[in-house]
GROMACS .gro file of C-alpha atoms in nm:
model
  207
    1MET     CA    1  -1.449  -0.945  -2.698
    2GLN     CA    2  -1.370  -1.104  -2.363
    3THR     CA    3  -1.448  -0.898  -2.055
    4ILE     CA    4  -1.416  -0.945  -1.679
    5THR     CA    5  -1.707  -0.860  -1.454
    6LEU     CA    6  -1.679  -0.759  -1.090
    7GLN     CA    7  -1.772  -1.108  -0.975
    8SER     CA    8  -1.524  -1.285  -1.203
    9PHE     CA    9  -1.248  -1.046  -1.095
   10MET     CA   10  -1.318  -1.139  -0.734
   11GLU     CA   11  -1.298  -1.508  -0.819
   12ARG     CA   12  -0.963  -1.463  -0.990
   13PHE     CA   13  -0.824  -1.295  -0.680
   14ARG     CA   14  -0.961  -1.576  -0.465
   15LYS     CA   15  -0.750  -1.817  -0.670
   16SER     CA   16  -0.445  -1.598  -0.613
   17PHE     CA   17  -0.508  -1.585  -0.242
   18ALA     CA   18  -0.549  -1.963  -0.232
   19LEU     CA   19  -0.207  -2.005  -0.397
   20ILE     CA   20  -0.048  -1.783  -0.133
   21ARG     CA   21  -0.195  -2.003   0.139
   22GLU     CA   22  -0.093  -2.325  -0.035
   23ARG     CA   23   0.265  -2.206  -0.084
   24VAL     CA   24   0.319  -2.036   0.249
   25GLU     CA   25   0.608  -2.269   0.332
   26THR     CA   26   0.788  -2.175   0.010
   27LEU     CA   27   0.762  -1.807   0.101
   28THR     CA   28   0.871  -1.877   0.457
   29LYS     CA   29   1.181  -2.065   0.343
   30LEU     CA   30   1.280  -1.790   0.100
   31ASP     CA   31   1.240  -1.525   0.367
   32ALA     CA   32   1.427  -1.732   0.624
   33ALA     CA   33   1.726  -1.732   0.390
   34THR     CA   34   1.734  -1.354   0.356
   35GLY     CA   35   1.516  -1.207   0.632
   36ASP     CA   36   1.334  -1.301   0.949
   37GLY     CA   37   1.124  -1.580   0.796
   38ASP     CA   38   0.782  -1.425   0.850
   39HIS     CA   39   0.690  -1.324   0.495
   40GLY     CA   40   0.480  -1.634   0.433
   41VAL     CA   41   0.259  -1.595   0.738
   42THR     CA   42   0.241  -1.220   0.678
   43MET     CA   43   0.115  -1.271   0.323
   44VAL     CA   44  -0.143  -1.521   0.443
   45ARG     CA   45  -0.264  -1.268   0.697
   46ILE     CA   46  -0.283  -1.000   0.427
   47VAL     CA   47  -0.480  -1.211   0.181
   48ASP     CA   48  -0.708  -1.331   0.459
   49LYS     CA   49  -0.787  -0.969   0.546
   50ALA     CA   50  -0.834  -0.870   0.181
   51GLU     CA   51  -1.060  -1.166   0.113
   52GLY     CA   52  -1.249  -1.101   0.435
   53ALA     CA   53  -1.317  -0.751   0.309
   54MET     CA   54  -1.448  -0.897  -0.016
   55ASP     CA   55  -1.688  -1.117   0.178
   56ALA     CA   56  -1.800  -0.852   0.427
   57LYS     CA   57  -2.077  -0.720   0.205
   58GLY     CA   58  -2.195  -0.719  -0.151
   59PHE     CA   59  -2.020  -0.475  -0.382
   60SER     CA   60  -2.186  -0.320  -0.685
   61ASP     CA   61  -1.884  -0.139  -0.827
   62PHE     CA   62  -1.512  -0.198  -0.867
   63PRO     CA   63  -1.379   0.103  -0.670
   64ALA     CA   64  -1.575   0.017  -0.355
   65LEU     CA   65  -1.449  -0.342  -0.369
   66PHE     CA   66  -1.086  -0.241  -0.418
   67LYS     CA   67  -1.095   0.021  -0.145
   68ALA     CA   68  -1.231  -0.237   0.098
   69MET     CA   69  -0.959  -0.485  -0.003
   70GLY     CA   70  -0.696  -0.214   0.037
   71MET     CA   71  -0.813  -0.123   0.385
   72GLY     CA   72  -0.822  -0.491   0.474
   73ALA     CA   73  -0.466  -0.551   0.352
   74MET     CA   74  -0.335  -0.248   0.539
   75SER     CA   75  -0.499  -0.365   0.860
   76ALA     CA   76  -0.298  -0.688   0.848
   77GLY     CA   77   0.024  -0.522   0.967
   78GLY     CA   78   0.340  -0.715   0.896
   79GLY     CA   79   0.598  -0.447   0.831
   80SER     CA   80   0.587  -0.300   0.480
   81ALA     CA   81   0.405  -0.584   0.305
   82GLY     CA   82   0.058  -0.494   0.434
   83PRO     CA   83   0.080  -0.125   0.345
   84LEU     CA   84   0.230  -0.209   0.004
   85MET     CA   85  -0.046  -0.453  -0.082
   86GLY     CA   86  -0.301  -0.208   0.053
   87GLN     CA   87  -0.167   0.068  -0.170
   88PHE     CA   88  -0.190  -0.167  -0.469
   89PHE     CA   89  -0.558  -0.232  -0.408
   90MET     CA   90  -0.626   0.135  -0.339
   91GLY     CA   91  -0.452   0.211  -0.667
   92LEU     CA   92  -0.687  -0.029  -0.842
   93ALA     CA   93  -0.975   0.173  -0.702
   94ASN     CA   94  -0.833   0.488  -0.860
   95GLY     CA   95  -0.799   0.314  -1.196
   96MET     CA   96  -1.163   0.221  -1.239
   97PRO     CA   97  -1.470   0.445  -1.284
   98ALA     CA   98  -1.753   0.358  -1.047
   99ASP     CA   99  -2.004   0.317  -1.331
  100THR     CA  100  -1.800   0.049  -1.514
  101ASN     CA  101  -1.952  -0.299  -1.493
  102ALA     CA  102  -1.689  -0.495  -1.685
  103VAL     CA  103  -1.344  -0.443  -1.836
  104ASP     CA  104  -1.170  -0.569  -2.149
  105THR     CA  105  -0.800  -0.641  -2.191
  106MET     CA  106  -0.696  -0.277  -2.215
  107GLY     CA  107  -0.916  -0.193  -1.920
  108ILE     CA  108  -0.760  -0.454  -1.699
  109ALA     CA  109  -0.411  -0.354  -1.813
  110HIS     CA  110  -0.478   0.006  -1.709
  111LEU     CA  111  -0.635  -0.118  -1.389
  112ILE     CA  112  -0.332  -0.325  -1.287
  113GLU     CA  113  -0.103  -0.041  -1.393
  114ALA     CA  114  -0.294   0.192  -1.159
  115GLY     CA  115  -0.240  -0.059  -0.879
  116TYR     CA  116   0.130  -0.070  -0.952
  117LEU     CA  117   0.152   0.310  -0.953
  118GLY     CA  118  -0.028   0.321  -0.621
  119MET     CA  119   0.228   0.084  -0.474
  120PHE     CA  120   0.520   0.262  -0.638
  121LYS     CA  121   0.428   0.593  -0.473
  122PHE     CA  122   0.469   0.417  -0.140
  123SER     CA  123   0.766   0.193  -0.222
  124LYS     CA  124   0.982   0.395  -0.468
  125ALA     CA  125   1.161   0.069  -0.553
  126GLU     CA  126   1.269   0.023  -0.913
  127VAL     CA  127   1.318  -0.305  -1.097
  128GLY     CA  128   1.655  -0.447  -0.999
  129ALA     CA  129   1.631  -0.359  -0.630
  130ARG     CA  130   1.516  -0.711  -0.534
  131THR     CA  131   1.163  -0.628  -0.418
  132MET     CA  132   0.801  -0.704  -0.509
  133MET     CA  133   0.844  -0.463  -0.799
  134ASP     CA  134   1.073  -0.706  -0.979
  135ALA     CA  135   0.770  -0.925  -1.045
  136LEU     CA  136   0.493  -0.664  -1.050
  137LYS     CA  137   0.645  -0.416  -1.296
  138PRO     CA  138   0.735  -0.673  -1.565
  139ALA     CA  139   0.386  -0.818  -1.533
  140VAL     CA  140   0.232  -0.474  -1.584
  141ASP     CA  141   0.453  -0.408  -1.885
  142ALA     CA  142   0.365  -0.746  -2.037
  143LEU     CA  143  -0.004  -0.687  -1.978
  144LEU     CA  144   0.002  -0.344  -2.141
  145ALA     CA  145   0.193  -0.482  -2.440
  146ALA     CA  146  -0.052  -0.770  -2.477
  147ALA     CA  147  -0.345  -0.528  -2.464
  148GLN     CA  148  -0.187  -0.314  -2.734
  149GLU     CA  149  -0.148  -0.629  -2.946
  150GLY     CA  150  -0.520  -0.690  -2.913
  151LEU     CA  151  -0.495  -1.013  -2.714
  152GLU     CA  152  -0.792  -1.139  -2.517
  153ILE     CA  153  -0.780  -1.118  -2.137
  154ASP     CA  154  -0.680  -1.479  -2.064
  155ALA     CA  155  -0.391  -1.471  -2.312
  156ALA     CA  156  -0.277  -1.132  -2.185
  157LEU     CA  157  -0.286  -1.240  -1.821
  158ALA     CA  158  -0.091  -1.555  -1.910
  159LYS     CA  159   0.184  -1.334  -2.051
  160ALA     CA  160   0.173  -1.121  -1.737
  161ALA     CA  161   0.201  -1.431  -1.518
  162LYS     CA  162   0.506  -1.552  -1.710
  163ALA     CA  163   0.668  -1.208  -1.685
  164ALA     CA  164   0.605  -1.204  -1.310
  165ALA     CA  165   0.753  -1.552  -1.268
  166ASP     CA  166   1.057  -1.459  -1.476
  167GLY     CA  167   1.098  -1.139  -1.277
  168ALA     CA  168   1.084  -1.325  -0.947
  169LYS     CA  169   1.337  -1.579  -1.074
  170ALA     CA  170   1.571  -1.298  -1.182
  171THR     CA  171   1.595  -1.174  -0.822
  172GLU     CA  172   1.809  -1.477  -0.743
  173ASN     CA  173   2.096  -1.284  -0.901
  174MET     CA  174   2.023  -0.946  -0.743
  175LEU     CA  175   2.162  -0.775  -0.436
  176ALA     CA  176   1.900  -0.627  -0.205
  177LYS     CA  177   1.862  -0.249  -0.183
  178PHE     CA  178   1.574  -0.241   0.065
  179GLY     CA  179   1.484  -0.407   0.392
  180ARG     CA  180   1.690  -0.628   0.618
  181ALA     CA  181   1.824  -0.829   0.325
  182ARG     CA  182   2.035  -0.535   0.207
  183ASN     CA  183   2.264  -0.597   0.504
  184LEU     CA  184   2.342  -0.948   0.384
  185GLY     CA  185   2.535  -0.850   0.072
  186ASP     CA  186   2.596  -1.138  -0.166
  187ARG     CA  187   2.459  -1.389   0.084
  188VAL     CA  188   2.116  -1.328  -0.069
  189LEU     CA  189   2.231  -1.456  -0.408
  190GLY     CA  190   2.081  -1.786  -0.516
  191ASN     CA  191   1.750  -1.727  -0.338
  192ALA     CA  192   1.456  -1.549  -0.500
  193ASP     CA  193   1.307  -1.250  -0.324
  194PRO     CA  194   1.002  -1.365  -0.125
  195GLY     CA  195   0.803  -1.052  -0.206
  196ALA     CA  196   0.858  -1.089  -0.580
  197THR     CA  197   0.773  -1.457  -0.551
  198SER     CA  198   0.446  -1.368  -0.379
  199TRP     CA  199   0.354  -1.151  -0.675
  200SER     CA  200   0.438  -1.427  -0.918
  201PHE     CA  201   0.187  -1.644  -0.731
  202ILE     CA  202  -0.075  -1.370  -0.744
  203PHE     CA  203  -0.045  -1.333  -1.121
  204GLU     CA  204  -0.042  -1.709  -1.161
  205GLY     CA  205  -0.375  -1.716  -0.981
  206ILE     CA  206  -0.550  -1.439  -1.173
  207GLN     CA  207  -0.456  -1.558  -1.521
   0.00000   0.00000   0.00000
């Protein structure tokens, strides 16, 4: 049975963070079409802070790592994005016992679900509101379904990544219900939500 250790989980997130940095201009352009154009640089600042927290000291357990990443993300500022990402990482910390050294597919599915629930308590946004949740929630659902099917971690995360990408793409046809974009009406149509797109990149990186 495939498992993910603390170190390998960190490396998967590093890949996600690298994708955010590489595609900052994509995020900036999407946000410029529907907001104030700062989502790309904000996400880079968030992942820099989260990764900096990872590198600050050695971690021997999952909860301590995730709490540090959450605090790092929340310290980045940037409107709601920093607190939302911070709540996701803090949620991860709540979804993992301190004495667990590695997780299997079901373990990582429950872990990511705990992160989503942590963010949802802060956001309250449902799928269809044109937010980060339009990528995150489908990815969580796909991951849980894959775990129940008995898939190994890599195959399950690949399904989650596809669900996140499809969810982000679907926001092109959604009206915004949160943030500045909600004032634009149908002018947002045709452009994917930058927050959802960020999450599609994150899942692409961790698969």
